[in-house]
Short mmCIF file of C-alpha atoms and ligand atoms in Angstrom, two decimals:
data_model
loop_
_atom_site.label_atom_id
_atom_site.label_comp_id
_atom_site.label_asym_id
_atom_site.label_seq_id
_atom_site.Cartn_x
_atom_site.Cartn_y
_atom_site.Cartn_z
CA MET A 24 35.09 17.94 14.84
CA SER A 25 31.74 18.39 13.06
CA GLU A 26 31.00 21.24 10.51
CA VAL A 27 28.58 23.82 11.59
CA LEU A 28 25.77 25.38 9.24
CA LYS A 29 23.67 28.25 9.94
CA PRO A 30 20.99 28.48 7.46
CA ASP A 31 17.87 30.56 7.94
CA LEU A 32 15.65 27.39 7.82
CA CYS A 33 16.25 23.49 8.56
CA VAL A 34 13.69 21.27 7.58
CA ILE A 35 13.45 17.38 9.06
CA GLY A 36 11.69 15.33 6.61
CA ALA A 37 11.53 15.24 2.81
CA GLY A 38 7.93 14.39 2.57
CA SER A 39 4.69 16.03 1.51
CA GLY A 40 5.15 18.89 4.04
CA GLY A 41 8.96 19.33 4.40
CA LEU A 42 9.60 19.42 0.48
CA SER A 43 7.07 22.28 0.19
CA VAL A 44 8.65 24.29 2.90
CA ALA A 45 12.12 23.78 1.15
CA ALA A 46 10.72 24.42 -2.32
CA ALA A 47 9.36 27.82 -0.94
CA ALA A 48 12.44 28.78 0.96
CA ALA A 49 14.44 28.13 -2.19
CA ALA A 50 12.41 30.13 -4.60
CA MET A 51 12.65 32.98 -2.09
CA GLN A 52 16.57 32.42 -1.85
CA VAL A 53 16.29 31.94 1.63
CA SER A 54 19.02 29.44 2.87
CA CYS A 55 17.78 25.90 3.95
CA VAL A 56 18.90 22.89 4.86
CA LEU A 57 16.71 19.76 4.25
CA VAL A 58 17.57 16.35 6.28
CA GLU A 59 15.84 13.14 5.23
CA LYS A 60 16.81 9.72 6.51
CA GLY A 61 14.80 7.67 3.88
CA GLU A 62 13.27 8.07 0.37
CA MET A 63 12.77 11.64 -0.70
CA GLY A 64 9.16 12.32 -1.23
CA GLY A 65 8.28 10.63 2.07
CA ASP A 66 5.08 8.58 2.50
CA CYS A 67 2.82 10.02 0.16
CA LEU A 68 5.01 9.39 -2.89
CA ASN A 69 6.69 6.07 -2.14
CA TYR A 70 4.31 4.28 0.61
CA GLY A 71 0.89 6.43 0.35
CA CYS A 72 -1.07 8.43 -2.08
CA VAL A 73 0.76 7.78 -5.03
CA PRO A 74 1.07 3.84 -5.13
CA SER A 75 -2.29 3.50 -3.53
CA LYS A 76 -3.93 5.54 -6.38
CA ALA A 77 -2.00 3.59 -9.03
CA LEU A 78 -3.31 0.45 -7.52
CA ILE A 79 -6.67 1.82 -7.36
CA ALA A 80 -6.43 2.72 -11.24
CA ALA A 81 -5.42 -0.93 -11.98
CA GLY A 82 -8.41 -2.13 -10.15
CA HIS A 83 -10.67 0.11 -11.79
CA ALA A 84 -9.67 -0.91 -15.31
CA ALA A 85 -10.15 -4.54 -13.94
CA HIS A 86 -13.59 -3.50 -12.95
CA THR A 87 -14.65 -1.76 -16.27
CA MET A 88 -13.44 -4.85 -18.02
CA ARG A 89 -15.80 -7.00 -15.95
CA SER A 90 -18.58 -4.77 -15.99
CA ALA A 91 -18.71 -3.79 -19.61
CA GLY A 92 -21.89 -5.51 -20.11
CA ARG A 93 -24.05 -2.69 -18.82
CA PHE A 94 -22.81 -0.81 -22.10
CA GLY A 95 -23.54 -3.46 -24.51
CA LEU A 96 -20.07 -4.83 -24.54
CA GLN A 97 -18.68 -8.44 -24.16
CA ALA A 98 -17.61 -8.31 -20.48
CA VAL A 99 -14.40 -10.18 -19.79
CA GLU A 100 -12.81 -11.59 -16.75
CA PRO A 101 -9.59 -9.61 -16.85
CA ARG A 102 -6.19 -12.05 -16.81
CA VAL A 103 -3.99 -9.91 -13.74
CA ASP A 104 -0.62 -10.12 -13.91
CA MET A 105 0.72 -9.05 -10.53
CA GLU A 106 4.26 -8.08 -11.48
CA ARG A 107 3.06 -5.85 -14.41
CA VAL A 108 0.69 -4.23 -11.90
CA HIS A 109 3.98 -3.84 -9.62
CA ALA A 110 5.83 -2.24 -12.59
CA HIS A 111 2.77 -0.05 -13.27
CA ILE A 112 2.75 1.18 -9.51
CA HIS A 113 6.53 1.89 -9.38
CA GLY A 114 6.82 3.27 -12.84
CA VAL A 115 4.24 5.97 -11.59
CA ILE A 116 6.29 6.56 -8.75
CA ALA A 117 9.51 6.93 -10.80
CA ALA A 118 7.89 9.52 -12.89
CA ILE A 119 6.88 11.61 -10.01
CA ALA A 120 9.96 11.10 -8.29
CA LEU A 121 11.72 13.26 -10.32
CA ASN A 122 10.14 16.43 -8.62
CA ASP A 123 10.90 15.42 -5.14
CA SER A 124 14.43 14.38 -6.07
CA GLU A 125 17.77 15.15 -4.24
CA ALA A 126 19.17 16.54 -7.65
CA ARG A 127 16.15 18.84 -8.19
CA PHE A 128 16.44 20.15 -4.59
CA THR A 129 20.25 20.63 -4.89
CA SER A 130 19.81 22.29 -8.14
CA MET A 131 17.30 24.91 -6.44
CA GLY A 132 20.09 25.66 -3.67
CA VAL A 133 18.62 23.50 -0.83
CA LYS A 134 21.40 21.70 0.87
CA VAL A 135 20.34 18.24 1.27
CA ILE A 136 21.36 15.79 3.92
CA ARG A 137 20.42 12.43 3.76
CA VAL A 138 20.71 10.95 7.33
CA ALA A 139 18.49 10.88 10.32
CA GLY A 140 18.39 14.05 12.03
CA LYS A 141 18.40 14.60 16.07
CA PHE A 142 18.13 17.76 18.17
CA THR A 143 20.88 17.97 20.51
CA ALA A 144 19.79 21.31 22.11
CA ARG A 145 17.11 23.97 21.68
CA ASP A 146 18.78 25.56 18.90
CA CYS A 147 20.88 22.61 17.24
CA LEU A 148 20.09 19.69 15.04
CA GLU A 149 22.62 16.85 14.56
CA ALA A 150 22.93 15.19 11.03
CA GLY A 151 25.45 13.27 9.24
CA GLY A 152 28.50 15.02 11.12
CA TYR A 153 26.95 18.31 10.65
CA GLN A 154 25.69 20.56 13.58
CA ILE A 155 22.86 22.69 12.20
CA LYS A 156 22.09 25.84 13.96
CA ALA A 157 19.32 27.20 12.01
CA ARG A 158 17.19 30.52 12.36
CA ARG A 159 14.23 28.26 12.42
CA PHE A 160 13.38 24.46 12.34
CA VAL A 161 10.47 22.74 10.88
CA ILE A 162 9.74 19.07 11.80
CA ALA A 163 8.08 17.23 9.14
CA THR A 164 8.76 13.66 10.08
CA GLY A 165 5.32 12.33 9.18
CA SER A 166 3.69 9.22 10.58
CA SER A 167 3.80 5.33 10.63
CA ALA A 168 1.36 2.76 10.57
CA VAL A 169 0.81 1.21 14.28
CA PRO A 170 0.13 -2.20 14.54
CA PRO A 171 -2.91 -2.58 17.14
CA PRO A 172 -2.05 -4.98 20.39
CA ILE A 173 -3.60 -8.02 19.12
CA PRO A 174 -2.28 -11.04 20.76
CA GLY A 175 -0.22 -13.25 18.07
CA LEU A 176 0.32 -10.38 15.72
CA ASP A 177 3.72 -10.16 16.28
CA GLN A 178 4.22 -13.70 15.49
CA VAL A 179 3.05 -13.48 11.75
CA ARG A 180 4.22 -11.77 8.63
CA PHE A 181 1.75 -8.86 8.08
CA LEU A 182 1.98 -6.01 5.29
CA THR A 183 1.66 -2.53 6.06
CA ASN A 184 1.32 0.52 3.47
CA GLU A 185 5.14 0.27 3.44
CA SER A 186 5.34 -3.21 1.98
CA VAL A 187 1.78 -3.97 0.24
CA PHE A 188 2.97 -2.09 -2.74
CA ASP A 189 5.73 -4.27 -3.09
CA LEU A 190 3.71 -7.38 -3.85
CA LYS A 191 4.59 -9.24 -6.97
CA GLN A 192 1.81 -11.72 -6.78
CA LEU A 193 -1.73 -11.09 -6.13
CA PRO A 194 -2.91 -12.34 -2.34
CA PRO A 195 -5.65 -14.93 -2.89
CA ARG A 196 -7.05 -14.23 0.44
CA LEU A 197 -6.44 -10.83 2.11
CA VAL A 198 -7.67 -10.00 5.41
CA VAL A 199 -7.40 -6.13 6.17
CA ILE A 200 -7.29 -4.94 9.74
CA GLY A 201 -8.99 -1.57 9.88
CA GLY A 202 -12.09 -0.31 8.01
CA GLY A 203 -10.74 3.42 7.76
CA PRO A 204 -9.91 5.08 4.19
CA ILE A 205 -6.71 3.20 3.74
CA GLY A 206 -8.10 -0.09 4.48
CA LEU A 207 -11.26 0.41 2.25
CA GLU A 208 -9.33 1.75 -0.57
CA LEU A 209 -6.89 -1.08 -0.86
CA SER A 210 -9.56 -3.53 -0.10
CA GLN A 211 -11.81 -2.59 -3.06
CA ALA A 212 -8.53 -2.39 -5.53
CA PHE A 213 -7.36 -5.87 -4.50
CA ARG A 214 -10.77 -7.42 -5.01
CA ARG A 215 -11.22 -5.83 -8.16
CA LEU A 216 -8.03 -7.44 -9.15
CA GLY A 217 -9.37 -10.71 -7.91
CA SER A 218 -8.10 -11.17 -4.29
CA GLU A 219 -10.72 -12.57 -1.92
CA VAL A 220 -11.17 -9.79 0.81
CA THR A 221 -12.25 -9.59 4.21
CA VAL A 222 -12.14 -6.37 6.10
CA LEU A 223 -12.24 -6.39 10.07
CA GLU A 224 -13.15 -3.30 11.78
CA ALA A 225 -13.86 -3.01 15.53
CA ALA A 226 -16.10 -0.13 15.23
CA ARG A 227 -17.79 1.50 12.24
CA ALA A 228 -16.11 1.18 8.62
CA LEU A 229 -15.39 4.79 7.68
CA SER A 230 -16.56 5.95 10.97
CA ARG A 231 -15.17 9.49 10.71
CA GLU A 232 -17.50 9.90 7.79
CA ASP A 233 -21.36 11.12 7.73
CA PRO A 234 -22.97 7.62 7.87
CA GLU A 235 -25.23 8.28 4.96
CA LEU A 236 -22.30 9.26 2.70
CA ALA A 237 -20.33 6.26 3.93
CA ALA A 238 -23.22 3.91 3.50
CA THR A 239 -23.15 4.33 -0.25
CA ALA A 240 -19.45 3.45 -0.53
CA ILE A 241 -19.66 0.52 2.02
CA ALA A 242 -22.90 -0.98 0.14
CA ARG A 243 -20.76 -0.83 -3.20
CA LEU A 244 -17.80 -2.68 -1.80
CA ARG A 245 -20.11 -5.41 -0.45
CA ALA A 246 -21.81 -5.70 -3.77
CA GLU A 247 -18.28 -6.21 -5.31
CA GLY A 248 -17.80 -8.90 -2.61
CA VAL A 249 -15.53 -7.27 -0.05
CA ASP A 250 -16.54 -8.88 3.09
CA ILE A 251 -16.74 -5.88 5.68
CA ARG A 252 -17.09 -7.10 9.09
CA GLU A 253 -17.85 -4.35 11.48
CA GLY A 254 -17.97 -4.24 15.49
CA VAL A 255 -15.77 -7.38 15.54
CA LYS A 256 -13.23 -7.98 18.13
CA ILE A 257 -10.28 -10.19 17.23
CA ALA A 258 -9.22 -12.41 19.90
CA ARG A 259 -5.90 -13.79 18.50
CA ILE A 260 -3.88 -14.17 15.44
CA GLU A 261 -2.12 -17.61 14.55
CA ALA A 262 0.49 -18.47 11.89
CA ARG A 263 -0.76 -20.78 9.29
CA GLY A 264 1.83 -21.94 6.89
CA SER A 265 2.85 -18.59 5.39
CA GLY A 266 -0.43 -16.95 6.27
CA ALA A 267 -2.59 -16.44 9.22
CA ARG A 268 -5.76 -17.65 11.00
CA ILE A 269 -7.46 -14.89 12.74
CA LEU A 270 -9.72 -15.90 15.55
CA LEU A 271 -12.70 -13.54 16.17
CA GLN A 272 -14.25 -13.15 19.74
CA GLY A 273 -17.70 -15.00 19.47
CA VAL A 274 -20.20 -15.70 22.12
CA GLU A 275 -19.32 -19.35 22.93
CA VAL A 276 -16.55 -20.30 20.02
CA GLU A 277 -13.85 -18.00 18.28
CA GLU A 278 -14.81 -17.68 14.64
CA PRO A 279 -11.83 -18.50 12.26
CA VAL A 280 -10.97 -16.18 9.37
CA ASP A 281 -7.96 -17.80 7.45
CA ALA A 282 -5.59 -15.35 5.27
CA SER A 283 -2.72 -15.80 2.93
CA HIS A 284 -1.91 -12.26 3.65
CA VAL A 285 -2.82 -9.73 6.67
CA LEU A 286 -2.71 -5.92 5.97
CA VAL A 287 -2.65 -3.95 8.89
CA ALA A 288 -4.42 -0.47 8.31
CA ALA A 289 -5.58 0.42 11.87
CA GLY A 290 -4.16 3.54 12.57
CA ARG A 291 -0.77 5.77 12.50
CA ALA A 292 1.59 7.23 15.02
CA PRO A 293 3.65 10.56 14.73
CA ASN A 294 7.15 10.03 14.15
CA VAL A 295 8.18 11.81 17.04
CA ASN A 296 10.96 9.22 18.35
CA ASN A 297 14.46 9.53 18.26
CA LEU A 298 14.24 13.04 17.54
CA GLY A 299 15.62 14.64 20.55
CA LEU A 300 12.52 16.75 21.19
CA GLU A 301 13.08 16.67 24.79
CA GLN A 302 16.62 18.30 24.33
CA ALA A 303 15.09 20.68 22.02
CA GLY A 304 12.39 21.66 24.51
CA VAL A 305 9.53 20.52 22.05
CA GLU A 306 6.64 18.99 23.95
CA PHE A 307 4.48 16.42 22.10
CA GLU A 308 1.67 13.90 23.03
CA ARG A 309 0.32 10.82 21.61
CA ARG A 310 -1.20 12.86 18.73
CA GLY A 311 2.11 14.52 17.76
CA VAL A 312 3.88 17.36 18.11
CA LYS A 313 1.82 20.26 20.42
CA VAL A 314 1.32 23.33 17.99
CA ASP A 315 -0.37 26.62 18.25
CA ALA A 316 -2.54 28.07 15.44
CA ARG A 317 0.95 29.19 13.68
CA MET A 318 2.21 25.54 13.77
CA ARG A 319 4.68 26.55 16.23
CA SER A 320 5.74 24.42 19.05
CA SER A 321 6.74 24.67 22.71
CA ASN A 322 10.02 26.06 21.41
CA ARG A 323 9.49 29.24 19.48
CA ARG A 324 12.29 28.62 17.05
CA ILE A 325 10.64 25.15 16.11
CA TYR A 326 7.60 24.54 13.99
CA ALA A 327 5.94 21.23 13.37
CA ILE A 328 3.90 20.45 10.12
CA GLY A 329 1.90 17.46 8.35
CA ASP A 330 1.31 14.15 9.99
CA VAL A 331 3.83 14.78 12.94
CA ALA A 332 1.73 17.88 14.01
CA GLY A 333 -1.17 15.61 14.91
CA SER A 334 -4.27 17.21 13.02
CA ALA A 335 -5.74 16.19 9.42
CA GLN A 336 -3.19 13.53 8.06
CA PHE A 337 -3.03 14.36 4.34
CA THR A 338 -0.71 15.45 1.53
CA HIS A 339 -2.67 18.68 1.16
CA ALA A 340 -2.83 19.47 4.85
CA ALA A 341 0.87 19.30 4.99
CA ASN A 342 1.11 21.49 2.14
CA TYR A 343 -1.29 23.97 3.65
CA HIS A 344 0.80 24.00 7.15
CA ALA A 345 3.85 24.44 5.15
CA GLY A 346 2.46 27.66 3.61
CA LEU A 347 1.50 28.90 7.06
CA VAL A 348 4.75 28.28 8.20
CA ILE A 349 6.29 30.28 5.48
CA ARG A 350 4.36 33.05 5.99
CA SER A 351 4.71 33.00 9.86
CA ALA A 352 8.78 31.94 10.04
CA LEU A 353 9.91 34.24 7.08
CA PHE A 354 7.79 37.04 6.98
CA ARG A 355 6.42 37.26 10.28
CA LEU A 356 2.65 37.57 9.30
CA PRO A 357 -0.22 36.60 11.31
CA VAL A 358 -1.43 33.12 10.25
CA ARG A 359 -3.91 30.83 11.75
CA MET A 360 -4.44 27.24 11.10
CA GLN A 361 -8.16 26.27 10.43
CA PRO A 362 -8.48 22.50 10.47
CA HIS A 363 -12.12 22.75 9.11
CA LEU A 364 -10.78 24.09 5.80
CA VAL A 365 -9.11 20.94 5.06
CA PRO A 366 -11.12 19.01 2.60
CA ARG A 367 -10.74 15.11 2.46
CA VAL A 368 -11.50 12.49 0.14
CA THR A 369 -11.82 8.68 0.12
CA TYR A 370 -11.02 7.21 -2.77
CA THR A 371 -13.15 4.25 -2.96
CA ASP A 372 -15.46 3.85 -5.88
CA PRO A 373 -17.83 5.74 -5.33
CA GLU A 374 -15.42 8.05 -3.92
CA ILE A 375 -16.35 10.24 -0.70
CA ALA A 376 -15.35 14.05 -0.57
CA VAL A 377 -16.03 16.37 2.31
CA ALA A 378 -15.69 20.02 2.93
CA GLY A 379 -16.32 22.06 6.13
CA TRP A 380 -18.47 20.40 8.78
CA THR A 381 -20.31 17.31 8.81
CA GLU A 382 -24.33 17.69 9.69
CA GLU A 383 -23.45 16.36 13.09
CA GLN A 384 -20.52 18.94 13.61
CA ALA A 385 -22.41 21.72 12.17
CA ARG A 386 -25.51 21.07 14.47
CA GLU A 387 -23.02 21.03 17.40
CA LYS A 388 -21.66 24.06 16.44
CA HIS A 389 -24.56 26.10 15.28
CA GLY A 390 -27.70 24.60 16.55
CA ILE A 391 -30.47 24.66 13.77
CA VAL A 392 -29.02 24.15 10.59
CA HIS A 393 -30.53 23.39 6.80
CA VAL A 394 -29.63 20.31 5.04
CA TYR A 395 -30.04 20.05 1.08
CA ARG A 396 -29.53 16.85 -0.76
CA TRP A 397 -29.63 16.20 -4.53
CA PRO A 398 -29.29 12.44 -5.86
CA PHE A 399 -26.77 11.19 -8.95
CA ALA A 400 -29.88 9.37 -10.21
CA GLU A 401 -31.37 12.81 -11.23
CA ASN A 402 -28.02 13.75 -13.15
CA ASP A 403 -28.25 13.00 -16.83
CA ARG A 404 -24.25 12.47 -17.13
CA ALA A 405 -24.29 10.10 -14.34
CA GLN A 406 -26.81 8.10 -15.93
CA ALA A 407 -25.22 8.14 -19.22
CA ALA A 408 -22.11 6.61 -17.62
CA ARG A 409 -24.27 4.35 -15.84
CA GLU A 410 -22.78 5.69 -12.31
CA SER A 411 -25.74 6.88 -10.63
CA HIS A 412 -25.14 5.84 -7.21
CA GLY A 413 -25.02 8.46 -4.33
CA HIS A 414 -25.82 11.93 -3.42
CA ILE A 415 -24.63 15.21 -2.57
CA LYS A 416 -25.47 16.81 0.80
CA VAL A 417 -24.88 20.46 1.61
CA VAL A 418 -25.47 21.96 5.42
CA THR A 419 -26.18 25.48 5.71
CA SER A 420 -26.78 27.82 8.55
CA LYS A 421 -30.24 29.34 9.42
CA LYS A 422 -29.25 32.20 6.99
CA GLY A 423 -28.11 29.99 4.34
CA VAL A 424 -24.26 30.49 4.75
CA ILE A 425 -22.45 27.09 3.57
CA LEU A 426 -21.18 25.15 6.45
CA GLY A 427 -20.41 21.85 4.99
CA ALA A 428 -20.70 19.65 1.77
CA GLY A 429 -20.23 16.04 1.29
CA ILE A 430 -20.56 13.90 -1.91
CA ALA A 431 -20.70 10.26 -2.06
CA GLY A 432 -20.51 9.49 -5.93
CA PRO A 433 -18.49 9.27 -9.05
CA HIS A 434 -15.58 11.66 -9.25
CA ALA A 435 -16.67 13.24 -5.72
CA GLY A 436 -13.05 14.35 -5.21
CA GLU A 437 -13.04 16.60 -8.27
CA LEU A 438 -16.70 17.80 -7.78
CA ILE A 439 -15.98 18.86 -3.98
CA MET A 440 -13.59 22.07 -5.17
CA PRO A 441 -16.36 24.63 -5.79
CA TRP A 442 -17.77 23.94 -2.31
CA GLN A 443 -14.39 24.10 -0.64
CA MET A 444 -14.02 27.52 -2.06
CA ALA A 445 -17.47 28.60 -1.05
CA ILE A 446 -16.76 27.48 2.60
CA THR A 447 -13.14 29.08 2.63
CA ARG A 448 -14.90 32.37 1.34
CA ALA A 449 -18.03 32.21 3.68
CA MET A 450 -20.42 32.15 0.65
CA LYS A 451 -24.09 31.55 0.90
CA ILE A 452 -25.74 28.74 -0.76
CA GLY A 453 -27.86 31.12 -3.02
CA GLU A 454 -24.80 32.22 -4.66
CA MET A 455 -23.89 28.43 -5.63
CA ALA A 456 -27.26 28.58 -7.62
CA SER A 457 -26.42 31.55 -9.73
CA PHE A 458 -23.59 29.80 -11.93
CA VAL A 459 -24.43 28.18 -15.14
CA SER A 460 -23.22 24.74 -15.32
CA PRO A 461 -22.57 23.05 -18.63
CA TYR A 462 -24.79 20.29 -19.51
CA PRO A 463 -24.58 17.41 -19.11
CA THR A 464 -21.81 17.39 -16.40
CA LEU A 465 -21.49 15.83 -12.99
CA SER A 466 -20.97 19.44 -11.56
CA GLU A 467 -24.64 19.86 -12.29
CA VAL A 468 -25.48 18.27 -8.84
CA SER A 469 -23.79 21.01 -7.11
CA LYS A 470 -25.87 23.79 -9.02
CA ARG A 471 -29.19 21.73 -8.54
CA VAL A 472 -28.55 21.07 -4.87
CA ALA A 473 -28.24 24.97 -4.46
CA VAL A 474 -31.48 25.24 -6.22
CA THR A 475 -33.47 23.00 -3.93
CA HIS A 476 -32.63 25.81 -1.36
CA LEU A 477 -34.43 28.55 -3.87
CA GLN A 478 -37.47 26.34 -3.96
CA LYS A 479 -37.95 26.92 -0.30
CA GLY A 480 -38.48 30.71 -1.43
CA LEU A 481 -41.22 29.64 -4.07
CA SER A 482 -43.19 28.66 -1.07
CA ASN A 483 -43.32 32.06 0.37
CA PRO A 484 -46.90 33.63 0.42
CA TRP A 485 -45.84 36.86 -0.56
CA LEU A 486 -44.72 35.48 -3.79
CA PRO A 487 -48.22 35.42 -5.73
CA ARG A 488 -49.48 38.38 -4.24
CA MET A 489 -45.97 40.19 -5.49
CA LEU A 490 -46.98 38.47 -9.18
CA ALA A 491 -50.60 39.63 -9.04
CA PHE A 492 -49.47 43.39 -8.46
CA MET A 493 -46.90 43.19 -11.16
CA ARG A 494 -49.44 41.89 -13.68
CA ARG A 495 -51.23 45.38 -13.34
CA PHE A 496 -48.51 46.75 -15.22
CA GLY A 497 -49.34 44.98 -18.37
C1 FAD B 523 -1.79 4.05 2.03
C2 FAD B 523 -1.91 5.54 2.22
C3 FAD B 523 -2.59 6.37 1.25
C4 FAD B 523 -2.77 7.57 1.59
N1 FAD B 523 -3.21 8.53 0.35
C5 FAD B 523 -3.61 9.70 0.34
C6 FAD B 523 -4.09 10.47 -0.22
O1 FAD B 523 -4.97 10.00 -1.30
N2 FAD B 523 -4.29 11.70 -0.29
C7 FAD B 523 -3.63 12.27 1.05
O2 FAD B 523 -3.80 13.78 1.04
N3 FAD B 523 -3.00 11.77 1.65
C8 FAD B 523 -2.93 10.44 1.84
N4 FAD B 523 -2.22 9.80 2.65
C9 FAD B 523 -1.48 10.41 3.62
C10 FAD B 523 -0.06 11.19 3.21
O3 FAD B 523 0.67 10.05 2.64
C11 FAD B 523 0.39 11.97 4.23
O4 FAD B 523 -0.63 12.78 5.06
C12 FAD B 523 1.71 12.59 3.94
O5 FAD B 523 2.40 11.94 3.49
C13 FAD B 523 2.17 13.43 5.19
O6 FAD B 523 3.24 14.22 4.56
P1 FAD B 523 4.42 14.72 5.76
O7 FAD B 523 5.22 15.50 5.10
O8 FAD B 523 3.79 14.99 7.12
O9 FAD B 523 5.18 13.24 6.07
P2 FAD B 523 5.83 12.28 5.02
O10 FAD B 523 5.28 12.41 3.62
O11 FAD B 523 5.65 11.02 5.67
O12 FAD B 523 7.48 12.48 5.16
C14 FAD B 523 8.03 12.47 6.56
C15 FAD B 523 9.39 12.19 6.22
O13 FAD B 523 10.23 12.41 7.33
C16 FAD B 523 11.37 11.62 7.15
N5 FAD B 523 11.75 11.29 8.53
C17 FAD B 523 11.24 10.82 9.65
N6 FAD B 523 12.19 10.94 10.80
C18 FAD B 523 13.41 11.67 10.36
C19 FAD B 523 14.51 11.93 10.95
N7 FAD B 523 14.56 11.98 12.46
N8 FAD B 523 15.50 12.67 10.22
C20 FAD B 523 15.26 12.69 8.87
N9 FAD B 523 14.32 12.33 8.21
C21 FAD B 523 13.13 11.73 9.04
C22 FAD B 523 10.94 10.15 6.64
O14 FAD B 523 11.80 9.22 6.17
C23 FAD B 523 9.86 10.65 5.56
O15 FAD B 523 10.44 10.75 4.38
C24 FAD B 523 -1.99 8.31 2.50
C25 FAD B 523 -1.46 7.69 3.32
C26 FAD B 523 -1.07 6.23 3.23
C27 FAD B 523 -0.48 5.28 4.37
#
């Protein structure tokens, strides 16, 4: 006979979204059961954000050594010990893992059950011999890499985000299938550590991004030796020793690309299988669980958040969803998910950061818009650090309300924050010009782009007349 638990909340999945809900519930002394079948911390901690940023940091250090000549220092080719890079990556995971651990959540009063959970009815989840009949459920089961339907792919060994951070030897010849953010971030990191890297992208690399911002990052990757091939179709893949030969569909002959390792980074699918969603009356589609603006599924007791809810697949999106669910499920406050208020960063070097709408989206929604740009080449701090590639671009409505901001350049992910705040608060671009920025900082690009808006005012024919009038008073 299984034990019946009746908590206020039951969360399925202890990743970015699930842990945020459980932590908030615990802080408010709301009874909560957390069900996790794999590693605490989910994809972000174990197979996503954290290891990828640790790998990128190692690549960045290698690049700094190699490119020290620009500062008058002797450039050196780094000797890369991949076993130690592996230890660095997993050391970073271990340092952060304490925050997400079962012990910590148990000490906070959350009941953690470390098995797969499955709904057996609209109001019941079964997990490890427990029947959980919670007042509210939150599905936070994340997403997984999906191998594309390429003939022969199932016959070769390939890496995904779940295995690539386990490498203890540097891939001599890495082929990355997929030129999205994950594919390009990892390509650049491996290239900087010394791998030969080819990216095969069926459409356009970083296709979600504004092409002029994407171009800055893509050009840099190419200059560093990443062979990015866009608009290619893979005819098939054949095993070659421990590696693979990838045959690209050519006009007459198939062009071969040889790989010691293949990394698949060509899309992700929501984890909706084996959850008993049908028994729970929870509707889902290819993109994930169908939710309303409150993140509530077709079963009003059950919410879905994070990657499984099918919108922006980011840790901060999952955290944002978690906040909405806490307010809606526990306090019955009115909430509304606004997808355009979720910023995004691609951690290539230079980074690409976006808040709000892109220029194309803004034009679709608002018709006439104004676009302002300012290059890092005009920023003294960027010049001093010899990192002056890229620019900031801001899109406003006719009345100057900020609709979107995009930055391709050094530390773009840090620089986007004031724009994210401005967009959330529906601020006008003139307000961004009214702050004093410390000199010399990269942040000055934000002030300078806002000032370009004021320059339009300076061409107003009334201005000289008004100045002439003021002169009369001495
Ligand atoms: C390589 C890579 C790099 C990334 N980098 C970034 C980044 O820099 N910034 C960023 O914001 N995002 C990044 N992401 C995306 C980010 O990792 C995800 O958006 C985030 O982890 C989603 O959180 P989640 O809570 O929805 O799912 P997850 O964190 O994946 O957690 C889901 C959890 O549910 C568990 N689970 C699944 N099914 C069940 C079940 N039936 N029963 C019990 N448990 C179950 C899983 O084991 C997992 O632990 C990256 C992703 C990848 C792959």
